[in-house]
Amino acid sequence: MVVNAFDICLCLTLAWLAWQVLRSHDLFKAVVLFISFGMLMALSWVRLQAPDLALAEAAIGSGLTGALFLSALQRVTGNKRGERRLDRNEERHDKRA
Amino acid sequence: MTIVELIGTGCVVLGIPFFLSGTIGLLRLPDIYTRLHALTKADNVGLGFIVLGLIIQSSSWLEVIKLLLIWFLVLMASATSCHLVADAALRKKIKPWTREK
Amino acid sequence: MTKGPSKTASALKRQWPLALLLVLLFTALAWAYLAPGPAAVGLAAQVDASLTASGVSSRVTAVLLNFRAYDTLLECFVIFLGVMVVWSLRPTTVTAPRQPQAGAILSSLERLLVPLMVLVAGYLLWAGSNQAGGAFQAGAILGGAGVLLLLDSSPLLARLPKGGLVWGICLGPFYFLVVAVAAMLRGRHFLEYRAPEATLAIVTLEATAAFSIGLCLATLFAGRQPQGKSRGENSAHSPAWEEDS
Amino acid sequence: MNTFYVSLALILLLSVAAGLLRILRGPTAADRMMAAQLFGTCGVAILLLLARGFDALIVEDVALVFALLAALSTVAFVRRAWTGKITPKGRRHDHR
């Protein structure tokens, strides 16, 4: 019963996260969501009784993809535009405050 | 249920509210500095209680060492990332929140 | 949300094909799961039957590095090719901004974590022959250690010679080929090794593969060809990754 | 199997799912990143509880790997993605 609830919760969160990653226009947000997705994926592999995959996903998903994607984001958007993209939200926040 | 299991389970249960308060802090506190504080302190105490509870019930030394190592690593990771993010935020001149007079 | 309602509406309009595809995929998956089909026949029995001949006691490792070592060989080459592709790209004109001083905290984290990462990678490698773990997991953690060193612009990596880097990246995939061909020289098939010498083959394969995978991942993160000297000079002593400037 | 520990893990999973809202809401990049960091700590706790709940010691290795690499993406974020400057007025200045 509880185990089923855990699995269902995991599935729903994963599906919702995947949807959010796909629909996000802000690339940085998508990257962070994807990192979270990787971590939840590691939990799913544990539940599917595949500890080998869980280990690989924990290493790749939580640590390396995050670093690789953030580094790639910096290169892809170019330094200035990429930063402006990150800063835009902060400026908006400043104005509101 | 033996007394050892009881104490261990109690410790584990005691850890949960800390995690919940960490999440509530992340959602409710007003700016990045205060949120950092909620995240990196409350959660580590929570994890500490869970690790303690599991250690009490553990029977093998290898497991105890592994659990302590896990807690230590998480402490290091949280402390470092909290410092780095707060430092970068100050560099970016994000103003700490103050109560309006 | 700070976007206007019209923008949200147009965003929704743009997203409906995606939503439709997802719903279709989900329905297909649900149908495949619920539909009555022939009972699935796993290969667990066959794997267990020949586990003693494989040289290791972990089923997953036996499958990955013995029964279907072909797949793992190709995977090693995929990562290797990834590095080749990244190196063949033109370097970006965008340079990273001069970073603030790394600071004592980050370097002490690095000094603490990197040895532990190497230790845990070794543990996973060692544990791989009888439980979960193995080359790829260990390699990923080594890659993480490399990334941490790169982020701190550690002098340790700056001193790494380019020649050493190239050899290290090649080591895993090509050792795999050597083992595969050595089996042929002994009158067996490509990549066929059996119990007595299989353990040695698998352990060395995993160690070299993990080392190379870790190096490849760190190189992917560095993202460009090492700035070695031109070919005629002694490139073995030039640093592989100079500090970002 | 120990259902009690699995239910504790479920509570933590729900708390993580609530923390996801911070990634969506922002407002600064650091807020999003720290919400992902929450996943690191909470994920380790969930894994430890699952390891006890299902009596699978191997899951503790997964938690170890999680804990080992938890800081990596945050460090990458601070060193690579979030290095520009904004002044209090919100106008951007080049650093050179």
PDB file of C-alpha atoms in Angstrom, chain B residues 45-92:
ATOM      1  CA  VAL B  45      20.502  18.097  11.024  1.00  0.00           C
ATOM      2  CA  GLY B  46      17.650  15.976   9.686  1.00  0.00           C
ATOM      3  CA  LEU B  47      20.057  13.752   7.811  1.00  0.00           C
ATOM      4  CA  GLY B  48      22.205  13.562  10.943  1.00  0.00           C
ATOM      5  CA  PHE B  49      19.286  12.200  12.959  1.00  0.00           C
ATOM      6  CA  ILE B  50      18.443   9.663  10.260  1.00  0.00           C
ATOM      7  CA  VAL B  51      22.068   8.516  10.066  1.00  0.00           C
ATOM      8  CA  LEU B  52      22.249   8.316  13.865  1.00  0.00           C
ATOM      9  CA  GLY B  53      19.071   6.251  14.004  1.00  0.00           C
ATOM     10  CA  LEU B  54      20.365   3.862  11.347  1.00  0.00           C
ATOM     11  CA  ILE B  55      23.753   3.570  13.052  1.00  0.00           C
ATOM     12  CA  ILE B  56      22.106   2.606  16.355  1.00  0.00           C
ATOM     13  CA  GLN B  57      20.324  -0.250  14.621  1.00  0.00           C
ATOM     14  CA  SER B  58      23.243  -1.278  12.466  1.00  0.00           C
ATOM     15  CA  SER B  59      25.178  -4.426  13.190  1.00  0.00           C
ATOM     16  CA  SER B  60      28.168  -4.160  10.881  1.00  0.00           C
ATOM     17  CA  TRP B  61      31.122  -1.814  11.250  1.00  0.00           C
ATOM     18  CA  LEU B  62      31.452  -1.324   7.539  1.00  0.00           C
ATOM     19  CA  GLU B  63      27.917   0.013   7.383  1.00  0.00           C
ATOM     20  CA  VAL B  64      28.520   2.389  10.289  1.00  0.00           C
ATOM     21  CA  ILE B  65      31.616   3.792   8.617  1.00  0.00           C
ATOM     22  CA  LYS B  66      29.773   4.146   5.336  1.00  0.00           C
ATOM     23  CA  LEU B  67      26.874   5.976   6.978  1.00  0.00           C
ATOM     24  CA  LEU B  68      29.183   8.361   8.817  1.00  0.00           C
ATOM     25  CA  LEU B  69      31.087   9.002   5.608  1.00  0.00           C
ATOM     26  CA  ILE B  70      27.833   9.791   3.797  1.00  0.00           C
ATOM     27  CA  TRP B  71      26.808  12.293   6.447  1.00  0.00           C
ATOM     28  CA  PHE B  72      30.238  13.882   6.463  1.00  0.00           C
ATOM     29  CA  LEU B  73      30.217  14.229   2.673  1.00  0.00           C
ATOM     30  CA  VAL B  74      26.776  15.823   2.655  1.00  0.00           C
ATOM     31  CA  LEU B  75      27.883  18.262   5.358  1.00  0.00           C
ATOM     32  CA  MET B  76      30.914  19.226   3.313  1.00  0.00           C
ATOM     33  CA  ALA B  77      28.878  19.592   0.126  1.00  0.00           C
ATOM     34  CA  SER B  78      26.243  21.755   1.799  1.00  0.00           C
ATOM     35  CA  ALA B  79      28.707  23.959   3.613  1.00  0.00           C
ATOM     36  CA  THR B  80      30.777  24.558   0.508  1.00  0.00           C
ATOM     37  CA  SER B  81      27.915  25.199  -1.844  1.00  0.00           C
ATOM     38  CA  CYS B  82      26.207  27.491   0.668  1.00  0.00           C
ATOM     39  CA  HIS B  83      29.367  29.521   1.010  1.00  0.00           C
ATOM     40  CA  LEU B  84      30.004  29.665  -2.736  1.00  0.00           C
ATOM     41  CA  VAL B  85      26.457  30.688  -3.620  1.00  0.00           C
ATOM     42  CA  ALA B  86      26.234  33.327  -0.901  1.00  0.00           C
ATOM     43  CA  ASP B  87      29.625  34.671  -1.928  1.00  0.00           C
ATOM     44  CA  ALA B  88      28.611  34.839  -5.586  1.00  0.00           C
ATOM     45  CA  ALA B  89      25.324  36.501  -4.667  1.00  0.00           C
ATOM     46  CA  LEU B  90      27.159  39.162  -2.663  1.00  0.00           C
ATOM     47  CA  ARG B  91      29.525  39.671  -5.581  1.00  0.00           C
ATOM     48  CA  LYS B  92      26.499  40.202  -7.777  1.00  0.00           C
TER      49      LYS B  92
END
